[in-house]
Amino acid sequence: SKQMVKCASIISKKRHENAIDLEKCITEYLSSLGMENTIFKIKLNENKSAINDMGIDECQFYIASNIGEELKPLTKVISGGEVSRIMLAIKMAFQENDMVSTLIFDEIDVGISGIVAEKVGNLINELSQSHQILCITHLSQIATKGKYHYKIYKSLINNRSCVNIKKLNSNERLEEIAALISGSEITETGYKQAQSL
């Protein structure tokens, strides 16, 4: 009906206005996560003939993560680490209105280290105030932000490889973080750094 199209057009106008603010917010989070040259765009296409309970807009997120790269749909981004950081930025932007209670970040640390890793860890920690976070990481700056730690390891049982998971106690947690810092042979410096983190 005309009334539905009129209401949907009003909503569409507000979406277009808010999309600019959302793009800016997500871009700022991406920049803080070590993706300074990333361009994030929200494309809204009105389709009055396909009106439904969500209105007349079709929404798609576009991204160019490197200088000179053309914008492409977010669904075409291949790098796992990039996808995780993009999702973290989006979740931070939507934090107060997000209906999803549990988030999984799989190897969000790919291609980052140092200060960026610490920023990622801090944002995940901030997001954990409103969401349950499961994070797979190999970086101490991110791992130390967790409240609970689990070690995933393989063992051989009856000539078969089995994957195991073990919840770590305080001492085991410290040992694992020290191993992330030092490598296979834990040094005193690595152990002290794990304690300070």
mmCIF file of C-alpha atoms in Angstrom, residues 43 54 120 141 156 184:
data_model
loop_
_atom_site.group_PDB
_atom_site.id
_atom_site.type_symbol
_atom_site.label_atom_id
_atom_site.label_comp_id
_atom_site.label_asym_id
_atom_site.label_seq_id
_atom_site.Cartn_x
_atom_site.Cartn_y
_atom_site.Cartn_z
ATOM 1 C CA LYS A 43 25.612 0.678 0.388
ATOM 2 C CA MET A 54 12.226 -4.492 7.135
ATOM 3 C CA VAL A 120 42.860 -5.634 19.892
ATOM 4 C CA GLN A 141 48.825 -9.369 24.614
ATOM 5 C CA LEU A 156 47.849 -40.214 20.594
ATOM 6 C CA SER A 184 59.320 -23.915 23.780
#
